[in-house]
CSV table of C-alpha atoms in Angstrom, one decimal:
chain,number,residue,atom,x,y,z
A,1,UNK,CA,0.0,0.0,0.0
A,2,UNK,CA,1.3,3.4,-0.9
A,3,UNK,CA,1.9,6.0,1.9
A,4,UNK,CA,-0.8,8.3,0.6
A,5,UNK,CA,-3.3,5.5,0.4
A,6,UNK,CA,-2.5,4.3,3.9
A,7,UNK,CA,-3.3,7.8,5.2
A,8,UNK,CA,-6.8,7.6,3.8
A,9,UNK,CA,-7.4,4.3,5.5
A,10,UNK,CA,-6.2,5.4,8.9
A,11,UNK,CA,-7.9,8.8,8.7
A,12,UNK,CA,-11.3,7.3,9.0
A,13,UNK,CA,-10.3,6.1,12.5
A,14,UNK,CA,-7.9,8.9,13.6
A,15,UNK,CA,-10.2,11.8,12.6
A,16,UNK,CA,-13.2,11.0,15.0
A,17,UNK,CA,-10.7,10.0,17.7
A,18,UNK,CA,-8.9,13.3,17.6
A,19,UNK,CA,-12.0,15.3,17.1
A,20,UNK,CA,-13.8,13.6,20.0
A,21,UNK,CA,-10.9,14.2,22.3
A,22,UNK,CA,-10.5,17.8,21.2
A,23,UNK,CA,-14.2,18.7,21.7
A,24,UNK,CA,-14.2,17.0,25.1
A,25,UNK,CA,-11.0,18.8,26.3
A,26,UNK,CA,-11.3,22.2,24.7
A,27,UNK,CA,-14.9,22.8,23.5
A,28,UNK,CA,-17.0,21.1,26.1
A,29,UNK,CA,-18.9,24.2,27.2
A,30,UNK,CA,-18.9,25.9,23.7
A,31,UNK,CA,-21.8,24.5,22.0
A,32,UNK,CA,-21.5,26.4,18.7
A,33,UNK,CA,-17.9,25.5,18.2
A,34,UNK,CA,-18.6,21.9,19.2
A,35,UNK,CA,-21.3,21.8,16.6
A,36,UNK,CA,-19.0,23.2,13.9
A,37,UNK,CA,-16.2,20.8,14.8
A,38,UNK,CA,-18.5,17.8,14.8
A,39,UNK,CA,-20.2,18.7,11.4
A,40,UNK,CA,-16.8,19.4,9.9
A,41,UNK,CA,-15.6,16.0,11.1
A,42,UNK,CA,-18.6,14.3,9.5
A,43,UNK,CA,-18.2,16.1,6.2
A,44,UNK,CA,-14.5,15.2,6.1
A,45,UNK,CA,-15.4,11.6,6.9
A,46,UNK,CA,-17.7,11.5,3.9
A,47,UNK,CA,-14.9,12.7,1.7
A,48,UNK,CA,-12.5,10.1,3.1
A,49,UNK,CA,-15.1,7.4,2.7
A,50,UNK,CA,-15.8,8.2,-0.9
A,51,UNK,CA,-12.0,8.0,-1.6
A,52,UNK,CA,-11.9,4.7,0.2
A,53,UNK,CA,-14.8,3.3,-1.9
A,54,UNK,CA,-13.1,4.5,-5.1
A,55,UNK,CA,-9.9,2.7,-4.1
A,56,UNK,CA,-11.6,-0.5,-3.0
A,57,UNK,CA,-13.7,-0.6,-6.2
A,58,UNK,CA,-10.4,-1.2,-8.1
A,59,UNK,CA,-10.6,-4.7,-6.8
A,60,UNK,CA,-7.5,-4.8,-4.7
A,61,UNK,CA,-7.5,-5.3,-0.9
A,62,UNK,CA,-5.2,-3.0,1.1
A,63,UNK,CA,-3.9,-3.4,4.6
A,64,UNK,CA,-2.3,-0.8,6.9
A,65,UNK,CA,0.0,-1.9,9.7
A,66,UNK,CA,-0.3,0.5,12.7
A,67,UNK,CA,3.2,1.4,14.0
A,68,UNK,CA,4.6,-0.6,11.1
A,69,UNK,CA,4.3,-3.8,13.0
A,70,UNK,CA,3.5,-6.4,10.4
A,71,UNK,CA,0.7,-8.9,10.7
A,72,UNK,CA,0.1,-11.2,12.4
A,73,UNK,CA,2.0,-9.6,15.3
A,74,UNK,CA,0.8,-6.0,14.9
A,75,UNK,CA,-2.6,-4.3,14.5
A,76,UNK,CA,-3.8,-4.0,10.9
A,77,UNK,CA,-6.6,-2.1,9.2
A,78,UNK,CA,-7.9,-3.8,6.1
A,79,UNK,CA,-9.7,-2.1,3.3
A,80,UNK,CA,-11.9,-4.1,0.9
A,81,UNK,CA,-15.2,-3.4,-0.9
A,82,UNK,CA,-17.3,-4.4,2.1
A,83,UNK,CA,-15.4,-2.4,4.7
A,84,UNK,CA,-15.3,0.7,2.4
A,85,UNK,CA,-19.0,0.5,1.8
A,86,UNK,CA,-19.8,0.3,5.6
A,87,UNK,CA,-17.5,3.3,6.3
A,88,UNK,CA,-19.3,5.4,3.7
A,89,UNK,CA,-22.7,4.3,5.0
A,90,UNK,CA,-21.7,5.3,8.5
A,91,UNK,CA,-20.4,8.7,7.4
A,92,UNK,CA,-23.6,9.5,5.4
A,93,UNK,CA,-25.9,8.4,8.2
A,94,UNK,CA,-23.8,10.3,10.8
A,95,UNK,CA,-24.0,13.6,9.0
A,96,UNK,CA,-27.8,13.5,8.5
A,97,UNK,CA,-28.4,12.4,12.1
A,98,UNK,CA,-26.0,15.1,13.4
A,99,UNK,CA,-27.8,17.8,11.4
A,100,UNK,CA,-31.1,16.6,12.9
A,101,UNK,CA,-29.8,16.6,16.4
A,102,UNK,CA,-28.5,20.1,16.0
A,103,UNK,CA,-31.7,21.3,14.3
A,104,UNK,CA,-34.0,19.9,17.0
A,105,UNK,CA,-31.8,20.8,19.9
A,106,UNK,CA,-31.2,17.2,21.0
A,107,UNK,CA,-27.5,18.0,21.5
A,108,UNK,CA,-28.4,20.7,24.0
A,109,UNK,CA,-29.6,18.2,26.5
A,110,UNK,CA,-26.1,17.4,27.7
A,111,UNK,CA,-22.6,18.8,27.4
A,112,UNK,CA,-21.0,15.6,26.0
A,113,UNK,CA,-23.2,14.8,23.0
A,114,UNK,CA,-20.7,15.7,20.4
A,115,UNK,CA,-17.6,14.0,21.9
A,116,UNK,CA,-19.7,10.8,22.4
A,117,UNK,CA,-21.0,11.1,18.8
A,118,UNK,CA,-17.4,11.2,17.5
A,119,UNK,CA,-16.3,8.3,19.7
A,120,UNK,CA,-19.2,6.3,18.4
A,121,UNK,CA,-18.0,6.9,14.9
A,122,UNK,CA,-14.5,5.9,16.0
A,123,UNK,CA,-15.8,2.5,17.2
A,124,UNK,CA,-18.0,1.9,14.2
A,125,UNK,CA,-15.2,2.7,11.6
A,126,UNK,CA,-12.7,0.7,13.6
A,127,UNK,CA,-14.9,-2.3,13.8
A,128,UNK,CA,-15.5,-2.2,10.0
A,129,UNK,CA,-11.8,-1.8,9.2
A,130,UNK,CA,-9.9,-3.9,11.7
A,131,UNK,CA,-8.3,-7.1,10.7
A,132,UNK,CA,-7.8,-8.5,14.2
A,133,UNK,CA,-10.4,-10.1,16.5
A,134,UNK,CA,-9.0,-8.6,19.7
A,135,UNK,CA,-9.1,-5.1,18.2
A,136,UNK,CA,-12.6,-5.9,17.0
A,137,UNK,CA,-13.4,-6.4,20.7
A,138,UNK,CA,-11.7,-3.1,21.5
A,139,UNK,CA,-13.7,-1.2,18.9
A,140,UNK,CA,-16.9,-2.9,20.1
A,141,UNK,CA,-16.2,-1.6,23.6
A,142,UNK,CA,-15.4,1.9,22.3
A,143,UNK,CA,-18.7,2.2,20.4
A,144,UNK,CA,-20.7,0.5,23.2
A,145,UNK,CA,-19.3,2.9,25.9
A,146,UNK,CA,-20.1,5.8,23.6
A,147,UNK,CA,-23.6,4.4,22.9
A,148,UNK,CA,-24.2,4.1,26.7
A,149,UNK,CA,-23.7,7.8,27.1
A,150,UNK,CA,-25.8,8.7,23.9
A,151,UNK,CA,-28.6,6.3,24.9
A,152,UNK,CA,-28.9,8.1,28.3
A,153,UNK,CA,-28.5,11.6,26.8
A,154,UNK,CA,-31.4,13.8,28.0
A,155,UNK,CA,-32.1,11.7,31.1
A,156,UNK,CA,-35.5,10.4,32.2
A,157,UNK,CA,-36.7,7.5,34.3
A,158,UNK,CA,-37.7,5.3,31.4
A,159,UNK,CA,-34.5,6.0,29.5
A,160,UNK,CA,-32.4,5.2,32.6
A,161,UNK,CA,-34.2,1.9,33.1
A,162,UNK,CA,-33.7,0.8,29.5
A,163,UNK,CA,-30.1,2.1,29.7
A,164,UNK,CA,-29.3,-0.1,32.7
A,165,UNK,CA,-30.7,-3.1,30.9
A,166,UNK,CA,-28.7,-2.2,27.8
A,167,UNK,CA,-25.5,-1.9,29.8
A,168,UNK,CA,-26.0,-5.2,31.6
A,169,UNK,CA,-26.7,-7.2,28.4
A,170,UNK,CA,-23.8,-5.8,26.6
A,171,UNK,CA,-21.5,-6.4,29.6
A,172,UNK,CA,-22.5,-10.1,29.4
A,173,UNK,CA,-21.9,-10.0,25.6
A,174,UNK,CA,-18.4,-8.5,26.1
A,175,UNK,CA,-17.5,-11.2,28.7
A,176,UNK,CA,-18.5,-13.9,26.2
A,177,UNK,CA,-16.5,-12.2,23.5
A,178,UNK,CA,-13.4,-12.3,25.7
A,179,UNK,CA,-14.0,-15.9,26.5
A,180,UNK,CA,-14.3,-16.8,22.8
A,181,UNK,CA,-11.2,-14.8,21.9
A,182,UNK,CA,-9.3,-16.5,24.7
A,183,UNK,CA,-10.3,-19.9,23.4
A,184,UNK,CA,-9.3,-19.1,19.9
A,185,UNK,CA,-5.9,-17.7,20.9
A,186,UNK,CA,-5.3,-20.6,23.2
A,187,UNK,CA,-5.8,-23.1,20.4
A,188,UNK,CA,-4.4,-21.3,17.4
A,189,UNK,CA,-1.9,-18.8,18.9
A,190,UNK,CA,-3.2,-15.9,16.9
A,191,UNK,CA,-6.1,-13.4,16.7
A,192,UNK,CA,-5.3,-11.9,13.3
A,193,UNK,CA,-8.3,-12.8,11.2
A,194,UNK,CA,-6.2,-13.6,8.1
A,195,UNK,CA,-3.8,-15.7,10.1
A,196,UNK,CA,-6.7,-17.4,11.8
A,197,UNK,CA,-8.1,-18.4,8.4
A,198,UNK,CA,-4.9,-20.2,7.6
A,199,UNK,CA,-4.6,-21.9,11.0
A,200,UNK,CA,-8.2,-22.9,11.4
A,201,UNK,CA,-8.1,-24.6,7.9
A,202,UNK,CA,-5.0,-26.5,9.0
A,203,UNK,CA,-6.2,-27.3,12.5
A,204,UNK,CA,-5.8,-31.0,13.6
A,205,UNK,CA,-9.0,-32.9,14.3
A,206,UNK,CA,-8.3,-32.9,18.0
A,207,UNK,CA,-8.4,-29.0,18.1
A,208,UNK,CA,-11.5,-28.6,16.0
A,209,UNK,CA,-13.9,-29.1,18.9
A,210,UNK,CA,-12.6,-26.2,20.9
A,211,UNK,CA,-12.3,-24.0,17.8
A,212,UNK,CA,-16.0,-24.8,16.9
A,213,UNK,CA,-17.0,-23.9,20.5
A,214,UNK,CA,-15.1,-20.6,20.3
A,215,UNK,CA,-16.6,-19.9,16.8
A,216,UNK,CA,-20.1,-20.5,17.9
A,217,UNK,CA,-19.6,-18.5,21.1
A,218,UNK,CA,-18.2,-15.6,19.0
A,219,UNK,CA,-21.2,-15.8,16.6
A,220,UNK,CA,-23.6,-15.8,19.6
A,221,UNK,CA,-22.0,-12.4,20.6
A,222,UNK,CA,-22.5,-11.0,17.1
A,223,UNK,CA,-26.0,-12.3,17.1
A,224,UNK,CA,-26.7,-10.4,20.3
A,225,UNK,CA,-25.4,-7.2,18.7
A,226,UNK,CA,-27.6,-8.0,15.6
A,227,UNK,CA,-30.7,-8.6,17.7
A,228,UNK,CA,-31.3,-12.1,16.4
A,229,UNK,CA,-34.0,-14.1,18.2
A,230,UNK,CA,-33.8,-15.1,21.0
A,231,UNK,CA,-31.2,-12.4,21.7
A,232,UNK,CA,-33.3,-9.6,20.5
A,233,UNK,CA,-35.2,-8.7,23.6
A,234,UNK,CA,-33.0,-5.7,24.5
A,235,UNK,CA,-33.5,-3.7,21.3
A,236,UNK,CA,-37.2,-2.6,21.3
A,237,UNK,CA,-37.1,-1.1,24.7
A,238,UNK,CA,-33.7,0.5,24.2
A,239,UNK,CA,-34.3,2.1,20.8
A,240,UNK,CA,-37.8,3.3,21.8
A,241,UNK,CA,-36.6,4.9,25.0
A,242,UNK,CA,-33.8,7.0,23.6
A,243,UNK,CA,-34.0,10.2,21.6
A,244,UNK,CA,-34.9,10.1,17.9
A,245,UNK,CA,-31.5,11.2,16.7
A,246,UNK,CA,-29.7,8.6,18.8
A,247,UNK,CA,-32.1,5.8,17.7
A,248,UNK,CA,-31.5,6.8,14.1
A,249,UNK,CA,-27.7,6.5,14.6
A,250,UNK,CA,-28.3,3.2,16.4
A,251,UNK,CA,-29.8,1.8,13.1
A,252,UNK,CA,-26.3,0.9,12.1
A,253,UNK,CA,-25.4,-0.7,15.4
A,254,UNK,CA,-27.2,-3.9,14.5
A,255,UNK,CA,-25.3,-4.0,11.2
A,256,UNK,CA,-22.0,-4.2,13.1
A,257,UNK,CA,-23.2,-7.6,14.4
A,258,UNK,CA,-24.3,-8.6,10.9
A,259,UNK,CA,-21.0,-7.4,9.4
A,260,UNK,CA,-19.0,-9.4,12.0
A,261,UNK,CA,-21.0,-12.6,11.2
A,262,UNK,CA,-20.4,-12.1,7.5
A,263,UNK,CA,-16.7,-11.4,7.9
A,264,UNK,CA,-15.8,-14.2,10.3
A,265,UNK,CA,-18.0,-16.8,8.5
A,266,UNK,CA,-16.6,-16.2,5.1
A,267,UNK,CA,-13.0,-15.6,6.1
A,268,UNK,CA,-12.2,-17.7,9.2
A,269,UNK,CA,-14.9,-20.3,8.8
A,270,UNK,CA,-15.2,-20.2,5.1
A,271,UNK,CA,-15.5,-22.9,2.5
A,272,UNK,CA,-11.8,-23.8,2.9
A,273,UNK,CA,-12.1,-24.4,6.7
A,274,UNK,CA,-12.6,-28.2,6.3
A,275,UNK,CA,-14.8,-29.7,9.0
A,276,UNK,CA,-15.4,-26.2,10.4
A,277,UNK,CA,-16.6,-24.7,7.1
A,278,UNK,CA,-19.6,-22.4,7.4
A,279,UNK,CA,-19.9,-23.3,11.1
A,280,UNK,CA,-23.0,-21.2,11.8
A,281,UNK,CA,-25.0,-22.2,8.7
A,282,UNK,CA,-27.2,-24.9,10.3
A,283,UNK,CA,-28.7,-22.6,13.0
A,284,UNK,CA,-28.4,-19.1,11.5
A,285,UNK,CA,-31.2,-19.6,8.9
A,286,UNK,CA,-33.8,-20.9,11.4
A,287,UNK,CA,-32.9,-18.0,13.8
A,288,UNK,CA,-33.2,-15.5,10.9
A,289,UNK,CA,-36.6,-16.8,9.9
A,290,UNK,CA,-38.0,-16.6,13.5
A,291,UNK,CA,-36.5,-13.1,13.8
A,292,UNK,CA,-38.4,-11.9,10.7
A,293,UNK,CA,-41.6,-13.3,12.1
A,294,UNK,CA,-41.1,-11.9,15.6
A,295,UNK,CA,-40.1,-8.5,14.3
A,296,UNK,CA,-43.2,-8.1,12.1
A,297,UNK,CA,-45.6,-9.6,14.5
A,298,UNK,CA,-44.2,-7.3,17.1
A,299,UNK,CA,-45.4,-4.4,15.0
A,300,UNK,CA,-49.0,-5.2,16.1
A,301,UNK,CA,-48.0,-5.2,19.8
A,302,UNK,CA,-46.5,-1.7,19.5
A,303,UNK,CA,-48.3,0.9,21.6
A,304,UNK,CA,-46.2,3.8,20.3
A,305,UNK,CA,-44.6,4.8,17.0
A,306,UNK,CA,-41.1,4.4,18.5
A,307,UNK,CA,-41.9,0.8,19.4
A,308,UNK,CA,-43.2,0.3,15.9
A,309,UNK,CA,-39.9,1.6,14.4
A,310,UNK,CA,-37.9,-0.6,16.8
A,311,UNK,CA,-39.7,-3.8,15.9
A,312,UNK,CA,-39.3,-2.9,12.2
A,313,UNK,CA,-35.5,-2.9,12.8
A,314,UNK,CA,-35.8,-6.4,14.3
A,315,UNK,CA,-37.8,-7.6,11.3
A,316,UNK,CA,-35.4,-6.1,8.8
A,317,UNK,CA,-32.4,-7.8,10.5
A,318,UNK,CA,-34.2,-11.1,10.1
A,319,UNK,CA,-34.7,-10.4,6.4
A,320,UNK,CA,-31.0,-9.5,6.0
A,321,UNK,CA,-29.7,-12.6,7.8
A,322,UNK,CA,-32.0,-14.9,5.7
A,323,UNK,CA,-29.9,-13.9,2.7
A,324,UNK,CA,-26.7,-14.1,4.6
A,325,UNK,CA,-27.4,-17.5,6.0
A,326,UNK,CA,-27.5,-19.1,2.5
A,327,UNK,CA,-23.7,-18.3,2.2
A,328,UNK,CA,-23.4,-18.0,-1.5
A,329,UNK,CA,-22.2,-15.2,-3.7
A,330,UNK,CA,-25.7,-15.0,-5.3
A,331,UNK,CA,-27.3,-14.4,-1.9
A,332,UNK,CA,-24.6,-12.3,-0.3
A,333,UNK,CA,-24.7,-9.5,-2.9
A,334,UNK,CA,-28.5,-8.8,-2.2
A,335,UNK,CA,-27.7,-9.0,1.5
A,336,UNK,CA,-25.2,-6.2,1.2
A,337,UNK,CA,-27.6,-4.1,-0.8
A,338,UNK,CA,-30.2,-4.7,1.9
A,339,UNK,CA,-27.7,-3.6,4.5
A,340,UNK,CA,-27.6,-0.2,2.8
A,341,UNK,CA,-31.4,0.0,2.5
A,342,UNK,CA,-32.4,-1.2,6.0
A,343,UNK,CA,-30.0,1.1,7.7
A,344,UNK,CA,-31.2,4.2,6.0
A,345,UNK,CA,-34.9,3.1,6.2
A,346,UNK,CA,-34.7,2.4,9.9
A,347,UNK,CA,-33.0,5.7,10.6
A,348,UNK,CA,-35.5,7.6,8.5
A,349,UNK,CA,-38.4,6.0,10.3
A,350,UNK,CA,-37.0,6.9,13.7
A,351,UNK,CA,-36.5,10.6,12.7
A,352,UNK,CA,-40.0,10.8,11.2
A,353,UNK,CA,-41.6,9.2,14.3
A,354,UNK,CA,-39.6,11.7,16.5
A,355,UNK,CA,-40.9,14.6,14.5
A,356,UNK,CA,-44.5,13.4,14.9
A,357,UNK,CA,-44.1,12.8,18.7
A,358,UNK,CA,-42.7,16.3,19.2
A,359,UNK,CA,-45.7,17.9,17.5
A,360,UNK,CA,-48.3,15.8,19.4
A,361,UNK,CA,-47.4,17.4,22.8
A,362,UNK,CA,-48.7,15.2,25.7
A,363,UNK,CA,-49.9,12.5,23.2
A,364,UNK,CA,-46.3,11.9,22.1
A,365,UNK,CA,-45.8,8.9,19.9
A,366,UNK,CA,-48.8,6.9,21.3
A,367,UNK,CA,-50.9,5.2,18.7
A,368,UNK,CA,-54.1,6.8,19.9
A,369,UNK,CA,-56.6,9.4,18.8
A,370,UNK,CA,-55.4,13.0,19.2
A,371,UNK,CA,-56.3,16.4,17.6
A,372,UNK,CA,-54.5,17.6,14.5
A,373,UNK,CA,-51.0,18.9,14.9
A,374,UNK,CA,-48.7,21.2,13.0
A,375,UNK,CA,-47.2,20.1,9.7
A,376,UNK,CA,-49.5,17.1,9.7
A,377,UNK,CA,-49.7,17.0,5.9
A,378,UNK,CA,-45.9,16.9,5.4
A,379,UNK,CA,-45.4,14.4,8.2
A,380,UNK,CA,-48.1,12.1,7.0
A,381,UNK,CA,-46.4,12.0,3.6
A,382,UNK,CA,-43.0,11.3,5.2
A,383,UNK,CA,-44.5,8.6,7.4
A,384,UNK,CA,-46.1,7.0,4.4
A,385,UNK,CA,-42.8,6.9,2.6
A,386,UNK,CA,-40.9,5.7,5.6
A,387,UNK,CA,-43.4,2.9,6.1
A,388,UNK,CA,-43.2,1.9,2.5
A,389,UNK,CA,-39.4,1.7,2.8
A,390,UNK,CA,-39.5,-0.3,6.1
A,391,UNK,CA,-42.0,-2.8,4.7
A,392,UNK,CA,-40.4,-3.1,1.3
A,393,UNK,CA,-43.0,-1.8,-1.2
A,394,UNK,CA,-42.3,0.1,-4.4
A,395,UNK,CA,-41.1,2.5,-5.4
A,396,UNK,CA,-38.3,2.8,-2.8
A,397,UNK,CA,-35.3,0.6,-2.4
A,398,UNK,CA,-36.9,-1.8,0.1
A,399,UNK,CA,-38.9,-3.3,-2.8
A,400,UNK,CA,-35.7,-3.7,-4.9
A,401,UNK,CA,-33.8,-5.2,-1.9
A,402,UNK,CA,-36.5,-7.8,-1.1
A,403,UNK,CA,-36.7,-8.8,-4.8
A,404,UNK,CA,-32.9,-9.2,-4.9
A,405,UNK,CA,-33.0,-11.3,-1.7
A,406,UNK,CA,-35.7,-13.6,-3.0
A,407,UNK,CA,-33.9,-14.0,-6.3
A,408,UNK,CA,-30.6,-14.6,-4.6
A,409,UNK,CA,-31.9,-17.5,-2.4
A,410,UNK,CA,-33.7,-19.3,-5.2
A,411,UNK,CA,-31.1,-22.0,-5.5
A,412,UNK,CA,-31.2,-22.7,-1.7
A,413,UNK,CA,-33.0,-25.9,-0.6
A,414,UNK,CA,-34.7,-23.7,2.0
A,415,UNK,CA,-35.9,-21.2,-0.6
A,416,UNK,CA,-39.6,-22.1,0.0
A,417,UNK,CA,-39.3,-21.2,3.7
A,418,UNK,CA,-37.5,-18.0,3.0
A,419,UNK,CA,-39.9,-16.9,0.3
A,420,UNK,CA,-42.9,-17.8,2.3
A,421,UNK,CA,-41.7,-16.0,5.5
A,422,UNK,CA,-40.6,-12.8,3.7
A,423,UNK,CA,-43.7,-12.5,1.6
A,424,UNK,CA,-46.1,-13.2,4.5
A,425,UNK,CA,-44.4,-10.8,6.9
A,426,UNK,CA,-44.4,-8.1,4.3
A,427,UNK,CA,-48.2,-8.3,4.2
A,428,UNK,CA,-48.2,-8.2,8.1
A,429,UNK,CA,-46.0,-5.1,7.9
A,430,UNK,CA,-48.4,-3.3,5.6
A,431,UNK,CA,-51.3,-4.0,7.9
A,432,UNK,CA,-49.4,-2.9,11.0
A,433,UNK,CA,-48.2,0.4,9.5
A,434,UNK,CA,-51.6,1.0,8.0
A,435,UNK,CA,-53.2,0.6,11.4
A,436,UNK,CA,-50.8,3.0,13.0
A,437,UNK,CA,-51.0,5.6,10.2
A,438,UNK,CA,-54.8,5.6,10.0
A,439,UNK,CA,-55.0,6.1,13.8
A,440,UNK,CA,-52.5,9.0,13.8
A,441,UNK,CA,-53.5,10.8,10.7
A,442,UNK,CA,-56.9,9.7,9.3
A,443,UNK,CA,-59.0,8.9,12.4
A,444,UNK,CA,-57.5,11.8,14.3
A,445,UNK,CA,-59.0,14.2,11.7
A,446,UNK,CA,-62.4,13.6,13.3
A,447,UNK,CA,-61.1,14.9,16.7
A,448,UNK,CA,-62.0,18.5,17.3
A,449,UNK,CA,-59.4,21.1,18.0
A,450,UNK,CA,-55.7,21.4,17.1
A,451,UNK,CA,-52.5,21.0,19.1
A,452,UNK,CA,-50.8,24.3,19.4
A,453,UNK,CA,-47.2,24.6,20.4
A,454,UNK,CA,-45.6,27.9,21.4
A,455,UNK,CA,-42.3,27.0,19.8
A,456,UNK,CA,-41.1,24.2,17.7
A,457,UNK,CA,-37.3,24.2,17.4
A,458,UNK,CA,-35.7,22.9,14.2
A,459,UNK,CA,-39.0,22.8,12.3
A,460,UNK,CA,-37.3,22.9,8.9
A,461,UNK,CA,-34.0,21.3,9.7
A,462,UNK,CA,-35.5,18.3,11.4
A,463,UNK,CA,-38.0,17.7,8.5
A,464,UNK,CA,-35.2,18.2,6.0
A,465,UNK,CA,-32.9,15.6,7.7
A,466,UNK,CA,-35.7,13.0,7.6
A,467,UNK,CA,-36.5,13.9,4.0
A,468,UNK,CA,-32.8,13.6,3.1
A,469,UNK,CA,-32.7,9.9,4.2
A,470,UNK,CA,-35.8,9.2,2.2
A,471,UNK,CA,-34.2,10.9,-0.8
A,472,UNK,CA,-31.2,8.7,-0.2
A,473,UNK,CA,-33.5,5.6,-0.4
A,474,UNK,CA,-34.9,7.0,-3.7
A,475,UNK,CA,-31.4,7.4,-5.0
A,476,UNK,CA,-30.5,3.9,-3.9
A,477,UNK,CA,-33.4,2.7,-6.1
A,478,UNK,CA,-32.5,4.9,-9.1
A,479,UNK,CA,-28.8,3.8,-8.8
A,480,UNK,CA,-29.7,0.1,-8.1
A,481,UNK,CA,-27.7,-1.0,-11.2
A,482,UNK,CA,-24.3,0.3,-10.2
A,483,UNK,CA,-24.9,-0.3,-6.5
A,484,UNK,CA,-25.8,-3.9,-7.1
A,485,UNK,CA,-22.7,-4.3,-9.3
A,486,UNK,CA,-20.6,-3.0,-6.4
A,487,UNK,CA,-22.3,-5.3,-3.9
A,488,UNK,CA,-22.0,-8.3,-6.2
A,489,UNK,CA,-18.3,-7.6,-6.6
A,490,UNK,CA,-18.0,-7.2,-2.8
A,491,UNK,CA,-19.8,-10.6,-2.3
A,492,UNK,CA,-17.4,-12.3,-4.8
A,493,UNK,CA,-14.5,-10.8,-2.9
A,494,UNK,CA,-15.8,-12.2,0.4
A,495,UNK,CA,-15.9,-15.7,-1.0
A,496,UNK,CA,-12.3,-15.5,-2.4
A,497,UNK,CA,-10.5,-15.1,1.0
A,498,UNK,CA,-7.1,-15.9,-0.4
A,499,UNK,CA,-6.9,-12.3,-1.7
A,500,UNK,CA,-7.6,-11.0,1.8
A,501,UNK,CA,-5.0,-13.3,3.4
A,502,UNK,CA,-2.3,-12.4,0.9
A,503,UNK,CA,-3.0,-8.7,1.4
A,504,UNK,CA,-2.6,-9.0,5.1
A,505,UNK,CA,0.1,-11.6,5.5
A,506,UNK,CA,1.9,-11.1,2.2
A,507,UNK,CA,2.0,-13.1,-1.0
A,508,UNK,CA,4.5,-15.5,0.6
A,509,UNK,CA,1.6,-16.8,2.8
A,510,UNK,CA,0.1,-18.5,-0.2
A,511,UNK,CA,-3.4,-18.0,1.1
A,512,UNK,CA,-4.9,-21.4,1.9
A,513,UNK,CA,-4.1,-23.1,-1.3
């Protein structure tokens, strides 16, 4: 990797780290300057991410050794098509959410919002770029610690209760992560993912039992992060209790779990891993199918719009993992496209719901009759579009994504189950969102009076941020051709791990051939 190229890779990690520390130390009580610094950081991250995507799209995989300590002994950051795509998705989502938080005054509810926001980006980008399991654990902890603070931002009893549950569950997950990492290191003597791929493939039969146990434990941790049933119970309460801006940013948190499952399953436990090949395959598909069902059935149990959005995230994760669990190039490409769609759609839904709740005063996000409220026409249109995106109806990218997923799994022996589950739950999603929308917008029209608020901070900026995410979904539909070309190439790269291994360990490693 050239020196200039390596700077671009490490910049996506260093920039939010430096900016977060700088805001915390020098701008903590200067809100305007903190906002400018944070927005400037997100804008710069988008530029960096675009450059990284352009570099990765050339087909090569690039690794950067921190401190010039070569793998497998040092820490490496690895850039391929998938990691570049995830960094760009993070940067775009972060900028829109940050604009929304500033416009609505969410960042005013505590002095540490902007440093925590930057540290969250540090953890996310690091998790997507790291080539080492232990450093994946470290970046997980960075983003989780930042998310603890963001989740509790603004205080409140309900938020504190959900926050304590969130912290406890993730502490358990972190402990299991360390146990799994310790087992893998004890058996293989390495935690570098490329080196693990080589050693797991060559592991003697006597060691495969412990490696399998460590691999399944590791995947359980990732499934917890991805809110896969039965490890999903923490998500609805947590996402519904926090602020709209934070919930929108958290839309990408579950994708970190999905990304980690994809990365470890195709690299460490890929098709060349002998008896350990595709270790999680037998149980991931059943769990994904149940997750889809639970997520969309949960929509009917939602008493508030925030609960509705949270359950929609659970259902979308199930749909995504249905495609992932087939573990073929044909199914993985659509899964990567669906990652883009579901992240933006989930974030858009949370922002729209938050805008509605702000304008309904004491009625908040409750799915009950209430008088008309300000901007009801605009917000009803935005809710309609966000619901279409979440369910997967035309003309937005959810329809394209689900069609691609259904087409990608056709060759699977379990295609009938996947098709039946996705199509049935799509109908359930339509009914659930129609029920909520008719109650909030149509039936409420018969209620006399109108909710009048003295002031409504960020009226235009907040609506504009939500509309921007919906516009991004429209662009994802219009640009489906080049985007799916990219995701198909990324999927092919995932299932050719020798290129990754050679990029990290050097051509002399010979991959696993």
